[in-house]
Coordinates of C-alpha atoms in Angstrom, one line a residue:
M1 CA 96.2 30.2 218.4
P2 CA 96.5 27.3 220.9
A3 CA 94.4 24.0 220.2
P4 CA 91.9 22.9 222.9
D5 CA 94.1 20.5 225.2
Y6 CA 91.9 17.4 226.1
Q7 CA 94.6 15.7 228.2
G8 CA 96.9 18.4 229.6
G9 CA 99.8 16.1 229.2
S10 CA 100.4 12.5 229.2
R11 CA 98.2 11.6 232.2
S12 CA 94.5 12.7 232.6
R13 CA 92.0 12.3 235.4
S14 CA 88.3 12.9 235.1
S15 CA 86.6 15.0 237.9
S16 CA 84.2 12.9 240.1
V17 CA 82.1 16.1 240.3
S18 CA 79.5 16.5 237.5
S19 CA 77.9 19.8 236.5
T20 CA 74.0 20.4 236.7
C21 CA 71.7 23.1 235.5
T22 CA 68.1 24.0 235.5
L23 CA 66.5 24.6 232.3
G24 CA 64.9 28.1 231.9
R25 CA 67.4 30.0 233.9
E26 CA 70.8 31.4 232.5
E27 CA 72.3 31.0 236.2
P28 CA 71.0 28.4 238.3
P29 CA 72.4 27.4 241.6
V30 CA 75.9 26.1 241.2
V31 CA 78.0 23.1 241.9
D32 CA 81.5 23.6 242.6
L33 CA 83.6 25.7 240.3
F34 CA 87.5 25.3 239.7
E35 CA 86.9 21.5 240.0
D36 CA 90.3 21.1 238.8
E37 CA 91.7 22.4 241.8
V38 CA 89.9 20.8 244.5
I39 CA 92.2 18.8 246.7
D40 CA 90.5 16.3 249.2
L41 CA 92.9 16.3 252.4
T42 CA 91.4 12.9 253.3
R43 CA 92.4 11.0 250.3
D44 CA 95.8 9.3 251.0
D45 CA 98.1 10.5 248.4
G46 CA 101.2 10.1 250.3
I47 CA 101.4 14.0 251.0
Q48 CA 100.7 16.0 254.0
L49 CA 100.2 19.6 253.6
Y50 CA 101.8 22.3 256.0
N51 CA 101.7 26.1 255.8
D52 CA 104.8 26.4 258.2
P53 CA 107.9 25.1 256.7
G54 CA 109.5 25.0 260.3
R55 CA 113.2 26.0 261.1
P56 CA 115.4 24.8 258.4
R57 CA 118.0 22.6 260.1
G58 CA 120.4 19.8 259.3
F59 CA 119.9 17.4 256.0
V60 CA 118.4 14.0 255.4
H61 CA 119.7 11.0 253.5
S62 CA 118.2 9.5 250.6
S63 CA 118.9 7.7 247.7
A64 CA 119.8 10.5 245.5
G65 CA 122.3 11.8 248.2
V66 CA 122.0 14.4 251.1
I67 CA 118.9 16.6 250.7
R68 CA 119.4 20.0 252.1
H69 CA 117.3 23.3 252.2
G70 CA 117.0 25.1 249.1
D71 CA 117.5 21.9 246.9
L72 CA 115.1 21.2 243.8
I73 CA 114.4 17.3 243.9
E74 CA 112.5 15.2 241.6
I75 CA 110.1 12.9 243.0
R76 CA 107.9 9.9 242.6
E77 CA 104.7 11.1 241.3
I78 CA 102.3 12.7 243.7
Q79 CA 98.7 14.1 242.8
M80 CA 97.5 17.3 243.7
G81 CA 93.9 17.6 242.5
N82 CA 94.1 17.0 239.0
H83 CA 97.6 18.0 238.8
F84 CA 100.7 15.9 239.2
I85 CA 103.6 16.9 241.0
D86 CA 107.0 15.9 240.1
F87 CA 109.4 18.1 241.7
L88 CA 109.8 19.6 245.1
H89 CA 111.8 23.0 246.1
V90 CA 112.9 21.9 249.5
K91 CA 112.0 24.4 252.5
S92 CA 113.1 22.4 255.5
T93 CA 114.4 18.8 256.4
S94 CA 114.1 17.1 259.9
T95 CA 113.7 14.1 261.5
V96 CA 110.4 13.7 263.8
Q97 CA 110.5 10.5 266.2
G98 CA 113.1 8.4 264.2
Q99 CA 111.5 9.5 260.9
A100 CA 113.1 11.8 258.3
I101 CA 110.8 14.3 256.5
I102 CA 111.2 16.7 253.5
R103 CA 108.9 19.7 253.3
G104 CA 108.5 22.0 250.3
V105 CA 107.0 24.0 247.6
P106 CA 105.6 21.9 244.4
F107 CA 106.4 22.4 241.2
V108 CA 104.8 21.1 238.1
R109 CA 106.1 20.5 234.3
T110 CA 104.4 23.2 232.1
T111 CA 103.5 19.9 229.7
A112 CA 101.2 18.8 232.8
M113 CA 99.5 21.9 233.3
R114 CA 96.4 20.8 231.4
G115 CA 96.7 23.3 228.6
K116 CA 96.8 26.4 230.7
L117 CA 100.3 27.1 229.7
P118 CA 102.4 26.5 226.3
K119 CA 104.3 23.1 226.6
K120 CA 107.8 23.6 226.7
P121 CA 110.8 21.0 227.6
N122 CA 112.0 21.4 231.1
E123 CA 109.8 24.4 231.8
L124 CA 108.3 24.3 235.4
C125 CA 105.6 26.1 236.8
M126 CA 105.6 26.6 240.9
F127 CA 102.4 25.6 242.1
L128 CA 100.9 27.3 245.2
H129 CA 97.9 26.8 247.5
Q130 CA 97.0 29.4 249.7
Q131 CA 94.4 29.4 252.2
I132 CA 91.8 32.3 252.6
E133 CA 90.9 33.1 256.4
D134 CA 88.6 35.8 257.8
G135 CA 87.5 36.7 254.3
S136 CA 90.7 38.3 253.2
A137 CA 93.9 37.4 255.2
V138 CA 95.9 34.8 252.9
R139 CA 97.9 32.6 254.9
E140 CA 101.6 31.3 253.5
P141 CA 101.4 28.8 250.7
L142 CA 101.0 25.2 251.6
L143 CA 104.0 22.9 251.8
V144 CA 104.1 19.3 250.8
E145 CA 105.6 16.7 253.0
I146 CA 107.2 13.6 251.7
N147 CA 109.6 10.5 253.0
P148 CA 112.8 10.6 251.7
R149 CA 112.2 7.4 249.8
S150 CA 110.0 9.3 247.5
V151 CA 113.2 11.3 246.1
I152 CA 114.6 10.1 242.6
R153 CA 117.4 12.7 242.0
K154 CA 118.3 16.3 242.5
R155 CA 118.2 18.6 239.5
K156 CA 119.4 22.0 238.9
L157 CA 116.8 25.0 238.7
V158 CA 117.0 28.3 237.1
V159 CA 114.3 30.7 238.2
T160 CA 113.9 33.6 235.9
N161 CA 111.5 36.3 234.5
A162 CA 112.9 36.4 231.3
I163 CA 110.8 35.4 228.1
Y164 CA 111.1 31.8 226.9
P165 CA 113.6 30.4 225.4
H166 CA 116.0 32.6 227.2
H167 CA 118.1 30.4 229.7
N168 CA 116.8 27.2 228.3
P169 CA 119.8 25.7 226.6
H170 CA 117.9 22.6 225.3
I171 CA 115.9 24.4 222.6
Q172 CA 117.4 22.9 219.6
P173 CA 115.5 21.3 216.6
R174 CA 115.9 17.5 215.3
R175 CA 116.9 16.0 218.6
D176 CA 116.0 12.3 218.6
A177 CA 114.0 10.4 221.0
R178 CA 116.9 9.2 223.0
Q179 CA 118.2 12.9 223.6
Q180 CA 115.1 14.2 224.3
S181 CA 114.5 11.6 227.2
A182 CA 118.3 12.3 228.5
I183 CA 117.5 16.0 228.6
R184 CA 114.1 15.3 230.3
Q185 CA 115.8 13.2 232.9
S186 CA 119.1 15.1 233.6
G187 CA 119.1 18.7 231.8
W188 CA 118.6 21.7 233.9
L189 CA 115.1 23.0 234.8
V190 CA 113.8 26.4 234.2
C191 CA 110.8 28.1 236.1
R192 CA 109.1 31.2 234.7
W193 CA 105.5 30.9 236.0
K194 CA 103.8 30.3 239.3
M195 CA 100.1 29.1 239.6
T196 CA 98.4 30.1 242.9
V197 CA 94.9 28.6 244.0
L198 CA 93.2 30.7 246.8
F199 CA 90.9 28.6 248.8
T200 CA 88.8 28.2 251.6
L201 CA 88.2 25.0 253.4
R202 CA 84.9 23.1 253.3
G203 CA 85.3 20.2 255.6
R204 CA 88.4 18.2 254.6
Q205 CA 88.3 19.4 251.0
T206 CA 89.6 22.9 249.6
K207 CA 86.9 24.9 247.8
P208 CA 89.2 27.3 245.2
E209 CA 87.9 30.7 245.1
E210 CA 90.4 32.5 242.8
E211 CA 93.2 31.3 240.6
I212 CA 96.2 33.1 239.2
I213 CA 99.0 32.0 236.7
E214 CA 101.3 34.7 237.0
R215 CA 105.1 35.3 235.7
I216 CA 107.7 35.1 238.0
R217 CA 108.4 38.7 238.9
W218 CA 111.8 40.5 238.8
D219 CA 112.0 40.7 242.5
E220 CA 111.7 37.2 243.0
V221 CA 114.6 36.4 240.9
T222 CA 117.8 36.0 243.2
E223 CA 120.4 35.4 240.4
P224 CA 121.1 38.8 238.7
A225 CA 121.9 37.2 235.5
Y226 CA 118.3 35.6 235.1
R227 CA 116.7 38.7 236.1
V228 CA 115.0 41.2 233.4
S229 CA 113.6 44.9 234.1
N230 CA 110.0 45.2 233.8
D231 CA 110.7 48.3 231.1
V232 CA 112.8 45.7 229.1
L233 CA 110.0 43.2 229.2
R234 CA 107.5 45.6 228.4
N235 CA 109.5 47.4 225.5
Q236 CA 110.1 43.7 224.2
W237 CA 106.5 43.3 223.9
R238 CA 104.5 46.4 223.2
G239 CA 107.0 49.3 222.8
G240 CA 107.1 50.8 226.2
R241 CA 104.2 53.2 227.6
V242 CA 103.1 56.9 228.1
K243 CA 102.8 57.3 232.0
G244 CA 99.1 58.1 232.9
G245 CA 97.7 57.1 229.7
S246 CA 98.6 57.0 225.8
W247 CA 95.5 59.7 225.2
S248 CA 95.4 63.4 225.6
P249 CA 93.6 66.4 224.4
V250 CA 96.8 67.4 222.7
S251 CA 97.9 64.1 221.3
E252 CA 95.0 63.8 219.2
S253 CA 96.1 66.7 217.2
E254 CA 99.9 67.6 217.7
G255 CA 101.3 64.1 218.5
V256 CA 102.6 62.7 221.8
T257 CA 104.7 64.9 223.9
V258 CA 107.2 63.2 225.9
C259 CA 108.0 64.9 229.5
L260 CA 110.9 63.6 231.5
D261 CA 110.6 66.3 234.5
E262 CA 108.9 64.8 237.3
A263 CA 106.5 67.6 237.8
C264 CA 105.2 67.0 234.2
E265 CA 104.8 63.2 235.0
Q266 CA 102.7 63.9 238.1
D267 CA 100.5 66.2 236.0
A268 CA 100.1 63.2 233.8
G269 CA 97.2 62.3 236.1
R270 CA 95.2 65.6 235.3
T271 CA 95.8 65.5 231.6
R272 CA 96.1 62.2 230.1
R273 CA 93.7 59.5 230.1
Y274 CA 94.2 55.6 229.8
T275 CA 92.6 54.1 226.5
L276 CA 90.3 50.9 226.1
F277 CA 89.5 48.8 223.2
D278 CA 86.0 47.3 223.6
A279 CA 85.9 44.1 222.0
F280 CA 82.4 42.5 221.3
S281 CA 81.2 45.9 222.7
G282 CA 77.4 45.3 222.2
A283 CA 75.5 48.3 223.2
G284 CA 78.4 49.6 225.2
G285 CA 78.0 48.4 228.7
V286 CA 82.0 48.3 229.3
S287 CA 82.7 51.5 227.4
R288 CA 80.2 53.5 229.6
G289 CA 81.6 51.8 232.9
A290 CA 85.2 52.4 231.7
Q291 CA 84.4 56.1 230.5
S292 CA 82.6 56.9 233.7
A293 CA 85.9 55.8 235.5
G294 CA 88.1 58.1 233.4
F295 CA 89.0 56.2 230.5
K296 CA 89.0 57.4 226.7
V297 CA 86.9 54.7 224.9
A298 CA 89.0 54.7 221.6
Y299 CA 88.3 51.6 219.8
A300 CA 85.2 49.1 219.8
V301 CA 84.3 46.3 217.5
D302 CA 81.0 44.2 217.2
K303 CA 79.7 42.1 214.1
E304 CA 75.8 42.8 215.4
A305 CA 74.2 45.3 213.1
T306 CA 71.4 45.8 215.5
V307 CA 73.9 47.2 218.2
W308 CA 75.7 49.8 215.7
Q309 CA 73.4 52.7 215.9
T310 CA 73.1 52.5 219.7
Y311 CA 76.8 52.2 220.3
K312 CA 77.6 55.0 217.9
A313 CA 75.0 57.4 219.5
N314 CA 76.5 57.2 222.8
F315 CA 80.2 57.1 221.9
P316 CA 80.5 59.1 218.7
E317 CA 84.3 59.8 219.1
A318 CA 85.1 56.2 219.2
K319 CA 86.4 54.2 216.1
L320 CA 83.7 51.3 215.9
F321 CA 84.6 48.4 213.7
E322 CA 81.5 47.1 212.5
M323 CA 82.5 43.6 211.3
P324 CA 83.5 40.2 213.2
I325 CA 86.6 39.9 215.2
D326 CA 88.6 37.8 212.6
E327 CA 87.9 40.7 210.0
V328 CA 89.1 43.8 212.1
V329 CA 92.6 42.0 212.6
R330 CA 93.1 42.4 208.9
V331 CA 91.9 45.9 208.5
M332 CA 92.5 48.1 211.6
G333 CA 96.2 48.7 210.8
H334 CA 98.3 50.0 213.6
V335 CA 96.1 50.1 217.1
R336 CA 97.1 50.3 220.5
A337 CA 95.3 50.4 223.6
N338 CA 95.8 50.2 227.4
I339 CA 93.3 48.0 228.0
L340 CA 91.6 45.6 226.0
H341 CA 88.2 44.2 227.1
L342 CA 86.7 40.9 225.9
S343 CA 83.2 39.8 226.3
P344 CA 82.8 37.0 223.7
P345 CA 79.4 35.5 223.2
C346 CA 78.6 33.2 226.1
Q347 CA 75.4 31.7 225.3
F348 CA 77.1 28.1 224.5
F349 CA 78.9 28.3 227.8
S350 CA 75.8 29.0 229.9
P351 CA 74.7 26.9 232.7
A352 CA 71.2 26.9 231.0
H353 CA 72.5 26.0 227.8
T354 CA 71.7 22.2 227.3
I355 CA 70.7 21.6 223.8
A356 CA 73.0 22.5 220.6
A357 CA 72.1 25.5 218.8
A358 CA 72.9 26.9 215.2
H359 CA 75.4 29.5 216.5
D360 CA 77.5 27.2 219.0
D361 CA 80.3 26.9 216.7
E362 CA 80.2 30.6 215.9
N363 CA 80.3 31.5 219.7
I364 CA 83.4 29.1 220.1
F365 CA 85.1 30.3 217.2
A366 CA 84.8 34.1 218.5
L367 CA 86.6 32.9 221.8
F368 CA 89.6 31.5 220.1
A369 CA 89.7 34.6 217.7
C370 CA 90.6 37.0 220.5
S371 CA 94.5 35.7 220.2
E372 CA 95.0 37.5 217.1
L373 CA 93.3 40.7 218.5
I374 CA 95.8 40.5 221.7
R375 CA 98.7 40.1 219.4
R376 CA 97.9 43.2 217.4
V377 CA 96.7 45.4 220.0
K378 CA 99.6 44.5 222.6
P379 CA 97.4 46.2 225.8
R380 CA 98.8 46.5 229.1
L381 CA 96.0 45.0 230.8
I382 CA 93.0 42.7 229.8
T383 CA 89.6 42.3 231.4
L384 CA 87.3 39.6 230.2
E385 CA 83.8 39.0 231.4
E386 CA 81.8 35.9 230.8
T387 CA 79.4 33.2 232.0
F388 CA 80.8 31.3 235.1
G389 CA 79.4 28.1 233.1
L390 CA 82.8 28.6 231.3
T391 CA 84.6 27.0 234.4
F392 CA 82.4 24.2 234.5
E393 CA 84.0 20.7 233.6
R394 CA 82.4 20.1 230.2
H395 CA 83.9 23.5 229.1
Q396 CA 87.3 22.8 230.4
I397 CA 88.9 22.3 227.2
F398 CA 87.7 25.6 226.0
F399 CA 88.8 27.7 229.4
R400 CA 91.9 26.1 229.5
A401 CA 92.5 27.0 225.8
L402 CA 91.5 30.6 226.6
I403 CA 94.0 30.9 229.4
Q404 CA 96.8 29.8 227.0
Q405 CA 95.8 32.6 224.8
L406 CA 96.9 34.6 227.1
T407 CA 99.8 32.9 228.6
Q408 CA 101.5 32.2 225.2
F409 CA 102.2 35.8 224.8
G410 CA 103.6 36.2 228.4
Y411 CA 100.4 37.6 230.2
S412 CA 100.1 36.8 233.7
V413 CA 96.1 36.0 234.3
R414 CA 93.9 35.8 237.5
W415 CA 90.3 34.8 237.5
R416 CA 87.5 33.9 239.8
V417 CA 83.5 34.1 240.0
V418 CA 82.2 37.5 241.3
R419 CA 78.6 38.3 242.6
L420 CA 78.2 41.3 240.8
C421 CA 75.8 42.9 243.7
T422 CA 78.9 43.1 245.7
W423 CA 80.3 45.5 243.1
G424 CA 77.0 47.8 242.7
S425 CA 74.7 45.7 240.6
S426 CA 70.9 45.6 241.5
Q427 CA 71.0 41.7 240.4
D428 CA 72.0 39.0 242.3
R429 CA 74.1 37.5 239.5
K430 CA 77.4 35.7 239.4
R431 CA 79.9 36.3 236.4
L432 CA 83.2 35.0 235.8
I433 CA 85.7 37.9 235.7
L434 CA 89.3 37.7 234.5
L435 CA 92.2 40.2 234.6
A436 CA 95.7 39.9 232.7
A437 CA 98.5 42.0 232.9
G438 CA 101.2 42.0 229.8
P439 CA 105.0 41.4 230.0
G440 CA 106.6 43.9 232.6
E441 CA 103.1 44.8 234.2
E442 CA 102.2 44.1 237.7
L443 CA 98.9 41.8 237.7
P444 CA 96.3 43.9 239.4
T445 CA 94.2 42.4 242.1
F446 CA 90.5 42.3 242.3
P447 CA 88.5 45.1 243.9
E448 CA 87.0 44.9 247.0
A449 CA 83.5 44.4 247.7
T450 CA 81.8 47.7 247.9
H451 CA 78.1 46.6 248.6
S452 CA 76.9 44.0 251.0
D453 CA 73.6 43.3 253.2
G454 CA 75.0 46.3 255.3
T455 CA 76.4 44.4 258.3
D456 CA 79.9 45.2 257.6
G457 CA 80.3 48.7 257.1
L458 CA 79.9 48.7 253.2
K459 CA 77.3 50.3 251.4
P460 CA 73.9 48.4 251.4
F461 CA 72.9 46.6 248.2
R462 CA 71.6 48.5 245.3
T463 CA 68.1 47.2 245.5
V464 CA 65.4 47.4 242.7
R465 CA 63.7 50.4 244.4
R466 CA 67.2 52.2 244.4
A467 CA 67.8 51.3 240.7
I468 CA 64.5 52.5 239.3
E469 CA 63.4 55.2 242.0
R470 CA 64.7 58.1 239.8
I471 CA 62.9 57.2 236.6
R472 CA 59.7 59.7 235.7
P473 CA 56.7 59.3 233.6
G474 CA 57.6 60.6 230.3
D475 CA 60.9 59.4 230.4
D476 CA 62.7 57.9 227.2
L477 CA 61.7 54.1 227.0
H478 CA 59.5 54.5 229.9
N479 CA 56.3 54.2 228.5
L480 CA 53.6 52.9 231.2
E481 CA 51.1 53.0 228.4
T482 CA 52.2 50.5 226.5
V483 CA 54.0 48.1 228.9
R484 CA 52.2 45.1 229.4
Q485 CA 49.8 44.9 232.6
F486 CA 48.9 41.8 233.9
E487 CA 45.1 40.7 234.0
S488 CA 46.0 38.3 237.0
P489 CA 48.5 40.0 239.2
R490 CA 51.5 38.0 239.8
V491 CA 52.8 37.3 243.0
A492 CA 54.5 40.4 244.7
R493 CA 57.8 39.6 246.1
D494 CA 58.1 42.8 248.0
P495 CA 55.7 45.9 247.0
S496 CA 58.6 48.3 248.2
G497 CA 61.1 46.8 245.9
E498 CA 63.7 46.2 248.8
Y499 CA 65.5 43.1 247.1
L500 CA 67.9 42.3 244.5
A501 CA 66.5 41.3 241.1
G502 CA 67.5 38.2 239.2
T503 CA 69.4 38.1 236.2
I504 CA 68.2 40.2 233.3
T505 CA 68.5 38.2 230.1
T506 CA 68.2 38.8 226.4
G507 CA 64.3 38.6 226.8
G508 CA 64.0 40.5 230.0
G509 CA 64.4 37.4 232.3
G510 CA 60.9 36.9 233.2
L511 CA 61.1 39.8 235.8
Y512 CA 58.4 42.3 236.5
Y513 CA 57.6 45.1 238.5
P514 CA 57.8 44.5 242.5
D515 CA 53.9 44.9 243.0
G516 CA 53.2 42.1 240.5
T517 CA 51.2 44.2 238.3
R518 CA 53.2 44.6 235.1
N519 CA 56.2 44.2 233.3
F520 CA 59.2 46.4 233.5
T521 CA 59.5 49.1 231.0
L522 CA 62.5 49.2 228.7
R523 CA 64.2 52.1 230.8
E524 CA 63.5 50.3 234.1
L525 CA 65.4 47.2 232.8
A526 CA 68.2 49.6 231.6
S527 CA 68.3 50.9 235.1
L528 CA 68.2 47.7 236.5
Q529 CA 71.0 46.7 234.2
G530 CA 73.2 49.8 235.7
F531 CA 72.8 52.2 232.5
P532 CA 72.1 55.9 233.4
L533 CA 69.0 57.4 232.6
D534 CA 70.5 59.5 229.8
Y535 CA 71.9 56.4 227.9
K536 CA 70.5 55.8 224.5
F537 CA 69.2 53.0 223.0
L538 CA 68.1 52.8 219.3
G539 CA 65.9 49.9 217.6
D540 CA 63.0 47.9 218.0
V541 CA 61.8 46.5 221.4
T542 CA 63.2 43.2 220.7
S543 CA 66.2 44.5 219.9
I544 CA 66.6 46.9 223.0
K545 CA 66.2 44.2 225.4
R546 CA 68.6 42.2 223.6
Q547 CA 71.0 45.3 223.8
I548 CA 70.5 45.5 227.8
G549 CA 70.2 41.8 228.4
N550 CA 73.8 41.4 226.9
A551 CA 75.5 44.4 228.7
F552 CA 78.4 44.0 231.5
P553 CA 76.3 46.6 233.9
P554 CA 77.9 49.6 233.5
N555 CA 77.8 50.7 237.2
T556 CA 79.8 47.2 238.0
V557 CA 82.3 47.8 235.1
K558 CA 82.9 51.3 236.7
V559 CA 83.8 49.7 240.1
L560 CA 86.4 47.4 238.3
Y561 CA 87.6 50.3 236.0
N562 CA 88.1 52.7 238.7
H563 CA 90.5 50.2 240.4
L564 CA 92.1 49.4 237.5
R565 CA 92.8 53.1 236.8
N566 CA 94.2 53.8 240.1
W567 CA 96.3 50.4 239.8
L568 CA 98.0 52.0 236.3
L569 CA 98.6 55.5 238.0
R570 CA 100.4 53.8 240.8
Q571 CA 102.3 51.6 238.6
D572 CA 103.3 54.7 236.5
G573 CA 104.0 56.7 239.7
V574 CA 101.5 59.3 238.4
A575 CA 99.5 61.0 241.3
P576 CA 95.8 60.2 240.9
H577 CA 93.4 62.9 239.9
W578 CA 89.9 62.8 239.3
E579 CA 87.7 65.1 237.2
H580 CA 84.2 63.7 236.6
E581 CA 83.4 64.5 233.0
D582 CA 79.7 65.1 233.7
A583 CA 78.7 67.8 236.4
V584 CA 76.9 66.6 239.4
T585 CA 73.4 68.4 239.8
V586 CA 71.0 68.4 242.6
E587 CA 67.4 67.5 241.5
D588 CA 64.2 68.0 243.5
D589 CA 62.1 64.5 243.3
T590 CA 58.9 66.2 242.9
S591 CA 57.0 63.5 240.7
S592 CA 56.7 59.8 241.2
A593 CA 58.8 57.3 239.3
V594 CA 55.9 54.8 238.8
H595 CA 52.1 54.5 239.2
A596 CA 50.7 52.5 241.9
G597 CA 53.2 50.2 243.6
G598 CA 54.4 51.8 246.4
I599 CA 58.1 53.1 245.2
M600 CA 57.3 56.7 245.5
A601 CA 60.0 59.0 245.9
N602 CA 59.1 61.6 248.7
E603 CA 58.6 65.1 247.6
S604 CA 61.0 66.3 250.7
I605 CA 63.9 64.2 249.3
A606 CA 66.6 65.5 247.1
I607 CA 68.8 63.0 245.4
I608 CA 72.3 63.6 243.9
A609 CA 71.8 63.0 240.2
D610 CA 75.0 61.4 239.5
E611 CA 75.0 58.6 236.8
D612 CA 76.6 56.4 239.4
V613 CA 73.2 55.6 241.0
E614 CA 74.6 53.4 243.8
M615 CA 76.6 56.5 244.9
C616 CA 73.4 58.6 245.5
E617 CA 72.7 59.7 248.9
M618 CA 69.2 60.9 250.0
I619 CA 69.0 64.0 251.9
D620 CA 65.8 64.8 254.1
L621 CA 65.0 68.3 253.7
T622 CA 62.4 68.3 256.4

C-alpha cells in the first residue's frame, strides 16, 4: 500500500487557492476542484501553449546540437500548474521573425507526479492538456513552445505498454549515488503512462473538468519490440477473461464451459453476466443499480451490522462478508469479479467536515485498505464513488495515494465530479466518480448526460414530484400517521414538487414535503434516493435513514453500469442483449400518493411501473 506523498518529488508548490466550506451542509457551493492542474496562461513561466504543431520543417540549432522533429530533449525546468516539466517530445521546429522556436509535448518524471504514480528511476509520464469546446468536442493536446536556449541535452526515449520494469535497463540494486546520478542524467528514459487534463477556459486560466492517468496503449507503441498485446497483459494480471461475463446459470452448477465458436461468443451476451463485488456496500444502492443494468451481484462486504439484514433481504444470492475490509482479504479465499465497486466512508473528506471526529482515522484507514482487496480480486474494471471534497487541497495527500493504489497495479484511471441529476437523480448533488481499467483493458469513458433542464433534447430532470408520485398510502415505510407534521408550515419551495431536492444525508438532510406541512416519509426519502418501491429496508427509523442517506442512488448507478456493461461487451466482441429481469407492467393510478399538497396523480393517467422511475412515460388515456 503506498504511503501518502506530501511532496510528490524533491520540489513542491503550495496552492494559492484555499478551500472553503459552510457548516451544516454536506455539499456547499464549491471553489475550484482539481487545483493541482490549473494553469494560469497569463503568468510568465517562459512557455506558450499551442494546439497546432504546425508543419514540421527543418531543424534548429541548440547547445545540445541539432534539434529535429521526433527528438526527446531535456529542458530547463518549466512549470505547468503544480507540475515541473523536464522533457519535451519535439513536434515542430521553425524560425519566426528570425527567432528559432521548438514546440512539443511535455513529459514529467514519475518521481515528480506528486504521488499519483509509483516513483521509478528514469520513468516518464506524458503530460497532456486538451481543451473541451462546445460541451464535448476535445481539441488536440496543447503543445509547449520553448526557445532553443532552454535545451540541456537530447535523450533516448522508449515508449512501451509493457509492465514495469520491462525495457528499463537501470533496475539494479546497490548502485551508489554517483552511478544513480549518471543514470538520471544520461540513461535512456521509458514512458508507460500519460496523464490527460480535460479543461475549459475561464478567462486566462484553465479549469480542469476531468483527469486521466492512463497506460500507454498497445496501438500507441510504434516499435514492435516494445509492444505487448492486451491479452498477454490481461493474462499476466488476472489470468484471462470469459467473454460476456464470468457468470452464467450453467457455471454455478456445472463449471465454466469455454466455447471458441463465433456464434457461441455472440450468444454469450444472452446467457452470461458480468459479476460485481460491492465493497462498503451499505444497504445495497450500488448492488441494486448494477443488478438493474444486468450485472450479477456476486460478493459484497460491509462491517456495519445495521445494514446486513437489509442487504441480505434484497440480495439473498450474494455472498456478504460481514466484517471490515482488512479482515475480508484474509478469509475470502480465491475470489474474482469483473467489476469491483468501492465506496469508502466519506465523512472525513466531506466539505462540511471541519472538526475532528472519533472515526476520522478509521475512515482514512478504510480508504487505504482497498489496495489489498484490488490485489486479491483483480477486477477488469473498478468504480469508486466519493464526496468531491476528496479533491480539495487539504485532502490531496489522501487522493493522490488513492490514485497510486490503482496505478501501482497497472490500472488506468479517470475521474471527474458528476452532477448526479444529469444521470437521473432527483437530487442536485455532486459526487466524485472514478473509473479504472486493469492491465489489458481499455479505459471506459463516462456516460453522457441523460437528463437536463429539457433544452437540449435530453430527458427533463427527475424532479421531486416524479420521484414520489407512485407512492400510495399504505405502502411499506410510508406512514402518514407517524411522520412529523409541522405546527407552523415551513416555506413551500414549490407545492407542485417540480424541482430538484437537496442532498439527502444520513439524518434526512433537513428536507421536507413540497407544501411545507410535514417531513418526508422513509419511503419518500428512499424514492428520492433512487430506490425502487419494492426495496426492503430493515431496522429502526434512525438506522433506515442512515441506510438511505449513505447510498449511491441506484437509478444513477444504473446509468453508469449500463454504460460499463455495453463497454465490456464491445471490448469482448459480444453482441449486446438485454432482457430485464423484472417484468414491466402497467398500473392504473387510481389512488393518490399523498394527502394534501398538490402532488396528485390523475386517475386518467397510466404509468409504466418499471423500477427505473426516470424512464416512466405518462400516457394520457382521455
